Amino acid sequence: MARVIDGKAIAAKIRGELTVTVADLKTKGVVPGLAVVLVGEDPASKVYVSMKEKACSDVGIFSDEYKLSAETSEADLLSLIAKLNADPKIHGILVQLPLPKHIDTEKVLEAISPDKDVDGFHPYNVGRLMVGKPTFQPCTPYGVMIMMKEIGLDLTGKSVVVVGRSNIVGKPVALMCLQQHATVTICHSRTKNLADVVRSADVVIAAVGIPEMIKGDWIKEGAVVIDVGVNRVGEKKLVGDVEYAAAFERASAITPVPGGVGPMTITMLLYNTVESAKKQKR
Ligand code: NDP
């Protein structure tokens, strides 16, 4: 039976610490500010944006929302980003993805100043992570690393299997684990014998987006399981990428879905915004 890694509790602890830091910064005349840019009407994006704004206000971060119509031109979005890059009240800029098809996402992400790139998606920050000198680290993988640290897991020499190679989760979390001296394998849709690769892992990090595709009997006895997947099944139920009940019986520690990695993502966004504000103070 596994220890359940309580993402909500870890996130609440970090948010409590951030509230204190933000209050302290305010006494020094710095109010951390996050600009949140939403283009279009995607319902999931609207929910994420409002969750991010509420989280900001809970810890005392100033957030400014820019809701643009789905027809907004790429040029108009780029000029808003240029304005925010130059705005001293704004320490972090978040452009909610996905963007409408007529806008080049890469161009937009590259237009955000690397100094305000609190999502950690700008190639400069991605490159810094690659060379082992991270600046802003992407929020979901960063949250995963904090969770592993919280349970006292030392990755040195451990075999970590990451399932998924996206730029926002799989690849960066693999680099972060490598930085912590793990032996890392990255799997994806063309990986052969996935079950056997997962069976070899001391730590499994699942970021696929397919409900319970990683079976409980693939989990090595005593392995740590981090499930990044969030999949809606039916009207209300959310499940991860790992077959939770069966994996729970074999793992030494496991993240639940919901209440695992999810709450950490927004928390690390707040963390990055506060770090950015601290840099401005110096
Ligand atoms: P992507 O769709 O960008 O990437 C999915 C990855 O899974 C790809 O690399 C893909 O391989 C791989 N994959 C697909 N099918 C298989 C398969 N059968 N076997 C092995 N690998 C496979 O997803 P994201 O990385 O953006 O997200 C992954 C999951 O994490 C989703 O459920 C998402 O909702 C969740 N998520 C949760 C967050 C949170 O805050 N909790 C934040 C971000 C994401 P290939 O590259 O070959 O196509």
mmCIF file with all atom_site columns, N, CA, C and O in Angstrom, residues 243-272:
data_model
loop_
_atom_site.group_PDB
_atom_site.id
_atom_site.type_symbol
_atom_site.label_atom_id
_atom_site.label_alt_id
_atom_site.label_comp_id
_atom_site.label_asym_id
_atom_site.label_entity_id
_atom_site.label_seq_id
_atom_site.pdbx_PDB_ins_code
_atom_site.Cartn_x
_atom_site.Cartn_y
_atom_site.Cartn_z
_atom_site.occupancy
_atom_site.B_iso_or_equiv
_atom_site.pdbx_formal_charge
_atom_site.auth_seq_id
_atom_site.auth_comp_id
_atom_site.auth_asym_id
_atom_site.auth_atom_id
_atom_site.pdbx_PDB_model_num
ATOM 1   N N  . GLU A 1 243 ? -3.514 3.504  -13.664 1.00 0.00 ? 243 GLU A N  1
ATOM 2   C CA . GLU A 1 243 ? -4.613 2.740  -13.065 1.00 0.00 ? 243 GLU A CA 1
ATOM 3   C C  . GLU A 1 243 ? -4.408 2.783  -11.545 1.00 0.00 ? 243 GLU A C  1
ATOM 4   O O  . GLU A 1 243 ? -3.652 1.996  -10.977 1.00 0.00 ? 243 GLU A O  1
ATOM 5   N N  . TYR A 1 244 ? -5.074 3.765  -10.935 1.00 0.00 ? 244 TYR A N  1
ATOM 6   C CA . TYR A 1 244 ? -4.711 4.166  -9.564  1.00 0.00 ? 244 TYR A CA 1
ATOM 7   C C  . TYR A 1 244 ? -4.854 3.035  -8.543  1.00 0.00 ? 244 TYR A C  1
ATOM 8   O O  . TYR A 1 244 ? -3.910 2.746  -7.797  1.00 0.00 ? 244 TYR A O  1
ATOM 9   N N  . ALA A 1 245 ? -6.038 2.406  -8.500  1.00 0.00 ? 245 ALA A N  1
ATOM 10  C CA . ALA A 1 245 ? -6.303 1.447  -7.412  1.00 0.00 ? 245 ALA A CA 1
ATOM 11  C C  . ALA A 1 245 ? -5.269 0.317  -7.422  1.00 0.00 ? 245 ALA A C  1
ATOM 12  O O  . ALA A 1 245 ? -4.722 -0.036 -6.368  1.00 0.00 ? 245 ALA A O  1
ATOM 13  N N  . ALA A 1 246 ? -4.954 -0.200 -8.588  1.00 0.00 ? 246 ALA A N  1
ATOM 14  C CA . ALA A 1 246 ? -3.991 -1.305 -8.672  1.00 0.00 ? 246 ALA A CA 1
ATOM 15  C C  . ALA A 1 246 ? -2.565 -0.814 -8.415  1.00 0.00 ? 246 ALA A C  1
ATOM 16  O O  . ALA A 1 246 ? -1.775 -1.495 -7.748  1.00 0.00 ? 246 ALA A O  1
ATOM 17  N N  . ALA A 1 247 ? -2.225 0.376  -8.925  1.00 0.00 ? 247 ALA A N  1
ATOM 18  C CA . ALA A 1 247 ? -0.879 0.915  -8.705  1.00 0.00 ? 247 ALA A CA 1
ATOM 19  C C  . ALA A 1 247 ? -0.668 1.228  -7.221  1.00 0.00 ? 247 ALA A C  1
ATOM 20  O O  . ALA A 1 247 ? 0.434  1.036  -6.681  1.00 0.00 ? 247 ALA A O  1
ATOM 21  N N  . PHE A 1 248 ? -1.700 1.671  -6.551  1.00 0.00 ? 248 PHE A N  1
ATOM 22  C CA . PHE A 1 248 ? -1.649 2.011  -5.121  1.00 0.00 ? 248 PHE A CA 1
ATOM 23  C C  . PHE A 1 248 ? -1.171 0.809  -4.296  1.00 0.00 ? 248 PHE A C  1
ATOM 24  O O  . PHE A 1 248 ? -0.448 0.955  -3.318  1.00 0.00 ? 248 PHE A O  1
ATOM 25  N N  . GLU A 1 249 ? -1.583 -0.393 -4.718  1.00 0.00 ? 249 GLU A N  1
ATOM 26  C CA . GLU A 1 249 ? -1.220 -1.611 -3.976  1.00 0.00 ? 249 GLU A CA 1
ATOM 27  C C  . GLU A 1 249 ? 0.261  -1.942 -4.102  1.00 0.00 ? 249 GLU A C  1
ATOM 28  O O  . GLU A 1 249 ? 0.824  -2.615 -3.258  1.00 0.00 ? 249 GLU A O  1
ATOM 29  N N  . ARG A 1 250 ? 0.914  -1.475 -5.181  1.00 0.00 ? 250 ARG A N  1
ATOM 30  C CA . ARG A 1 250 ? 2.307  -1.868 -5.431  1.00 0.00 ? 250 ARG A CA 1
ATOM 31  C C  . ARG A 1 250 ? 3.306  -0.748 -5.134  1.00 0.00 ? 250 ARG A C  1
ATOM 32  O O  . ARG A 1 250 ? 4.449  -1.015 -4.759  1.00 0.00 ? 250 ARG A O  1
ATOM 33  N N  . ALA A 1 251 ? 2.874  0.494  -5.323  1.00 0.00 ? 251 ALA A N  1
ATOM 34  C CA . ALA A 1 251 ? 3.797  1.626  -5.185  1.00 0.00 ? 251 ALA A CA 1
ATOM 35  C C  . ALA A 1 251 ? 4.136  1.885  -3.719  1.00 0.00 ? 251 ALA A C  1
ATOM 36  O O  . ALA A 1 251 ? 3.396  1.472  -2.820  1.00 0.00 ? 251 ALA A O  1
ATOM 37  N N  . SER A 1 252 ? 5.271  2.606  -3.497  1.00 0.00 ? 252 SER A N  1
ATOM 38  C CA . SER A 1 252 ? 5.556  3.055  -2.129  1.00 0.00 ? 252 SER A CA 1
ATOM 39  C C  . SER A 1 252 ? 4.937  4.429  -1.902  1.00 0.00 ? 252 SER A C  1
ATOM 40  O O  . SER A 1 252 ? 4.639  4.808  -0.764  1.00 0.00 ? 252 SER A O  1
ATOM 41  N N  . ALA A 1 253 ? 4.759  5.187  -2.982  1.00 0.00 ? 253 ALA A N  1
ATOM 42  C CA . ALA A 1 253 ? 4.109  6.504  -2.888  1.00 0.00 ? 253 ALA A CA 1
ATOM 43  C C  . ALA A 1 253 ? 3.470  6.808  -4.232  1.00 0.00 ? 253 ALA A C  1
ATOM 44  O O  . ALA A 1 253 ? 3.996  6.415  -5.284  1.00 0.00 ? 253 ALA A O  1
ATOM 45  N N  . ILE A 1 254 ? 2.346  7.497  -4.194  1.00 0.00 ? 254 ILE A N  1
ATOM 46  C CA . ILE A 1 254 ? 1.608  7.775  -5.435  1.00 0.00 ? 254 ILE A CA 1
ATOM 47  C C  . ILE A 1 254 ? 0.840  9.080  -5.306  1.00 0.00 ? 254 ILE A C  1
ATOM 48  O O  . ILE A 1 254 ? 0.377  9.421  -4.210  1.00 0.00 ? 254 ILE A O  1
ATOM 49  N N  . THR A 1 255 ? 0.728  9.816  -6.422  1.00 0.00 ? 255 THR A N  1
ATOM 50  C CA . THR A 1 255 ? -0.095 11.034 -6.409  1.00 0.00 ? 255 THR A CA 1
ATOM 51  C C  . THR A 1 255 ? -1.518 10.690 -6.849  1.00 0.00 ? 255 THR A C  1
ATOM 52  O O  . THR A 1 255 ? -1.705 9.958  -7.823  1.00 0.00 ? 255 THR A O  1
ATOM 53  N N  . PRO A 1 256 ? -2.512 11.207 -6.158  1.00 0.00 ? 256 PRO A N  1
ATOM 54  C CA . PRO A 1 256 ? -3.901 10.971 -6.591  1.00 0.00 ? 256 PRO A CA 1
ATOM 55  C C  . PRO A 1 256 ? -4.284 11.928 -7.725  1.00 0.00 ? 256 PRO A C  1
ATOM 56  O O  . PRO A 1 256 ? -3.605 12.911 -7.968  1.00 0.00 ? 256 PRO A O  1
ATOM 57  N N  . VAL A 1 257 ? -5.359 11.621 -8.405  1.00 0.00 ? 257 VAL A N  1
ATOM 58  C CA . VAL A 1 257 ? -5.967 12.545 -9.379  1.00 0.00 ? 257 VAL A CA 1
ATOM 59  C C  . VAL A 1 257 ? -7.470 12.555 -9.088  1.00 0.00 ? 257 VAL A C  1
ATOM 60  O O  . VAL A 1 257 ? -8.092 11.493 -9.123  1.00 0.00 ? 257 VAL A O  1
ATOM 61  N N  . PRO A 1 258 ? -8.058 13.679 -8.742  1.00 0.00 ? 258 PRO A N  1
ATOM 62  C CA . PRO A 1 258 ? -7.433 14.991 -8.535  1.00 0.00 ? 258 PRO A CA 1
ATOM 63  C C  . PRO A 1 258 ? -6.727 15.083 -7.175  1.00 0.00 ? 258 PRO A C  1
ATOM 64  O O  . PRO A 1 258 ? -6.766 14.134 -6.402  1.00 0.00 ? 258 PRO A O  1
ATOM 65  N N  . GLY A 1 259 ? -6.110 16.237 -6.933  1.00 0.00 ? 259 GLY A N  1
ATOM 66  C CA . GLY A 1 259 ? -5.487 16.481 -5.624  1.00 0.00 ? 259 GLY A CA 1
ATOM 67  C C  . GLY A 1 259 ? -4.017 16.111 -5.565  1.00 0.00 ? 259 GLY A C  1
ATOM 68  O O  . GLY A 1 259 ? -3.421 16.090 -4.490  1.00 0.00 ? 259 GLY A O  1
ATOM 69  N N  . GLY A 1 260 ? -3.426 15.810 -6.718  1.00 0.00 ? 260 GLY A N  1
ATOM 70  C CA . GLY A 1 260 ? -2.002 15.478 -6.753  1.00 0.00 ? 260 GLY A CA 1
ATOM 71  C C  . GLY A 1 260 ? -1.205 16.595 -7.397  1.00 0.00 ? 260 GLY A C  1
ATOM 72  O O  . GLY A 1 260 ? -0.992 17.649 -6.795  1.00 0.00 ? 260 GLY A O  1
ATOM 73  N N  . VAL A 1 261 ? -0.808 16.356 -8.649  1.00 0.00 ? 261 VAL A N  1
ATOM 74  C CA . VAL A 1 261 ? 0.030  17.337 -9.354  1.00 0.00 ? 261 VAL A CA 1
ATOM 75  C C  . VAL A 1 261 ? -0.752 18.624 -9.654  1.00 0.00 ? 261 VAL A C  1
ATOM 76  O O  . VAL A 1 261 ? -0.192 19.718 -9.615  1.00 0.00 ? 261 VAL A O  1
ATOM 77  N N  . GLY A 1 262 ? -2.048 18.493 -9.933  1.00 0.00 ? 262 GLY A N  1
ATOM 78  C CA . GLY A 1 262 ? -2.873 19.650 -10.332 1.00 0.00 ? 262 GLY A CA 1
ATOM 79  C C  . GLY A 1 262 ? -2.658 20.893 -9.476  1.00 0.00 ? 262 GLY A C  1
ATOM 80  O O  . GLY A 1 262 ? -2.293 21.945 -10.004 1.00 0.00 ? 262 GLY A O  1
ATOM 81  N N  . PRO A 1 263 ? -2.868 20.807 -8.152  1.00 0.00 ? 263 PRO A N  1
ATOM 82  C CA . PRO A 1 263 ? -2.739 22.017 -7.336  1.00 0.00 ? 263 PRO A CA 1
ATOM 83  C C  . PRO A 1 263 ? -1.325 22.607 -7.329  1.00 0.00 ? 263 PRO A C  1
ATOM 84  O O  . PRO A 1 263 ? -1.144 23.787 -7.010  1.00 0.00 ? 263 PRO A O  1
ATOM 85  N N  . MET A 1 264 ? -0.324 21.782 -7.693  1.00 0.00 ? 264 MET A N  1
ATOM 86  C CA . MET A 1 264 ? 1.053  22.277 -7.681  1.00 0.00 ? 264 MET A CA 1
ATOM 87  C C  . MET A 1 264 ? 1.333  23.210 -8.859  1.00 0.00 ? 264 MET A C  1
ATOM 88  O O  . MET A 1 264 ? 2.174  24.109 -8.761  1.00 0.00 ? 264 MET A O  1
ATOM 89  N N  . THR A 1 265 ? 0.642  23.003 -9.976  1.00 0.00 ? 265 THR A N  1
ATOM 90  C CA . THR A 1 265 ? 0.964  23.767 -11.185 1.00 0.00 ? 265 THR A CA 1
ATOM 91  C C  . THR A 1 265 ? 0.745  25.265 -10.956 1.00 0.00 ? 265 THR A C  1
ATOM 92  O O  . THR A 1 265 ? 1.647  26.075 -11.195 1.00 0.00 ? 265 THR A O  1
ATOM 93  N N  . ILE A 1 266 ? -0.431 25.619 -10.467 1.00 0.00 ? 266 ILE A N  1
ATOM 94  C CA . ILE A 1 266 ? -0.713 27.047 -10.253 1.00 0.00 ? 266 ILE A CA 1
ATOM 95  C C  . ILE A 1 266 ? 0.189  27.597 -9.143  1.00 0.00 ? 266 ILE A C  1
ATOM 96  O O  . ILE A 1 266 ? 0.659  28.733 -9.206  1.00 0.00 ? 266 ILE A O  1
ATOM 97  N N  . THR A 1 267 ? 0.455  26.762 -8.157  1.00 0.00 ? 267 THR A N  1
ATOM 98  C CA . THR A 1 267 ? 1.320  27.211 -7.061  1.00 0.00 ? 267 THR A CA 1
ATOM 99  C C  . THR A 1 267 ? 2.697  27.608 -7.586  1.00 0.00 ? 267 THR A C  1
ATOM 100 O O  . THR A 1 267 ? 3.269  28.625 -7.167  1.00 0.00 ? 267 THR A O  1
ATOM 101 N N  . MET A 1 268 ? 3.243  26.832 -8.521  1.00 0.00 ? 268 MET A N  1
ATOM 102 C CA . MET A 1 268 ? 4.569  27.163 -9.032  1.00 0.00 ? 268 MET A CA 1
ATOM 103 C C  . MET A 1 268 ? 4.527  28.399 -9.935  1.00 0.00 ? 268 MET A C  1
ATOM 104 O O  . MET A 1 268 ? 5.524  29.119 -10.047 1.00 0.00 ? 268 MET A O  1
ATOM 105 N N  . LEU A 1 269 ? 3.367  28.651 -10.535 1.00 0.00 ? 269 LEU A N  1
ATOM 106 C CA . LEU A 1 269 ? 3.202  29.900 -11.295 1.00 0.00 ? 269 LEU A CA 1
ATOM 107 C C  . LEU A 1 269 ? 3.307  31.100 -10.339 1.00 0.00 ? 269 LEU A C  1
ATOM 108 O O  . LEU A 1 269 ? 3.978  32.097 -10.621 1.00 0.00 ? 269 LEU A O  1
ATOM 109 N N  . LEU A 1 270 ? 2.646  30.980 -9.188  1.00 0.00 ? 270 LEU A N  1
ATOM 110 C CA . LEU A 1 270 ? 2.715  32.042 -8.180  1.00 0.00 ? 270 LEU A CA 1
ATOM 111 C C  . LEU A 1 270 ? 4.160  32.196 -7.710  1.00 0.00 ? 270 LEU A C  1
ATOM 112 O O  . LEU A 1 270 ? 4.679  33.307 -7.586  1.00 0.00 ? 270 LEU A O  1
ATOM 113 N N  . TYR A 1 271 ? 4.796  31.053 -7.482  1.00 0.00 ? 271 TYR A N  1
ATOM 114 C CA . TYR A 1 271 ? 6.187  31.053 -6.999  1.00 0.00 ? 271 TYR A CA 1
ATOM 115 C C  . TYR A 1 271 ? 7.089  31.787 -7.996  1.00 0.00 ? 271 TYR A C  1
ATOM 116 O O  . TYR A 1 271 ? 7.877  32.656 -7.619  1.00 0.00 ? 271 TYR A O  1
ATOM 117 N N  . ASN A 1 272 ? 6.949  31.448 -9.285  1.00 0.00 ? 272 ASN A N  1
ATOM 118 C CA . ASN A 1 272 ? 7.794  32.081 -10.306 1.00 0.00 ? 272 ASN A CA 1
ATOM 119 C C  . ASN A 1 272 ? 7.538  33.582 -10.379 1.00 0.00 ? 272 ASN A C  1
ATOM 120 O O  . ASN A 1 272 ? 8.462  34.373 -10.571 1.00 0.00 ? 272 ASN A O  1
#
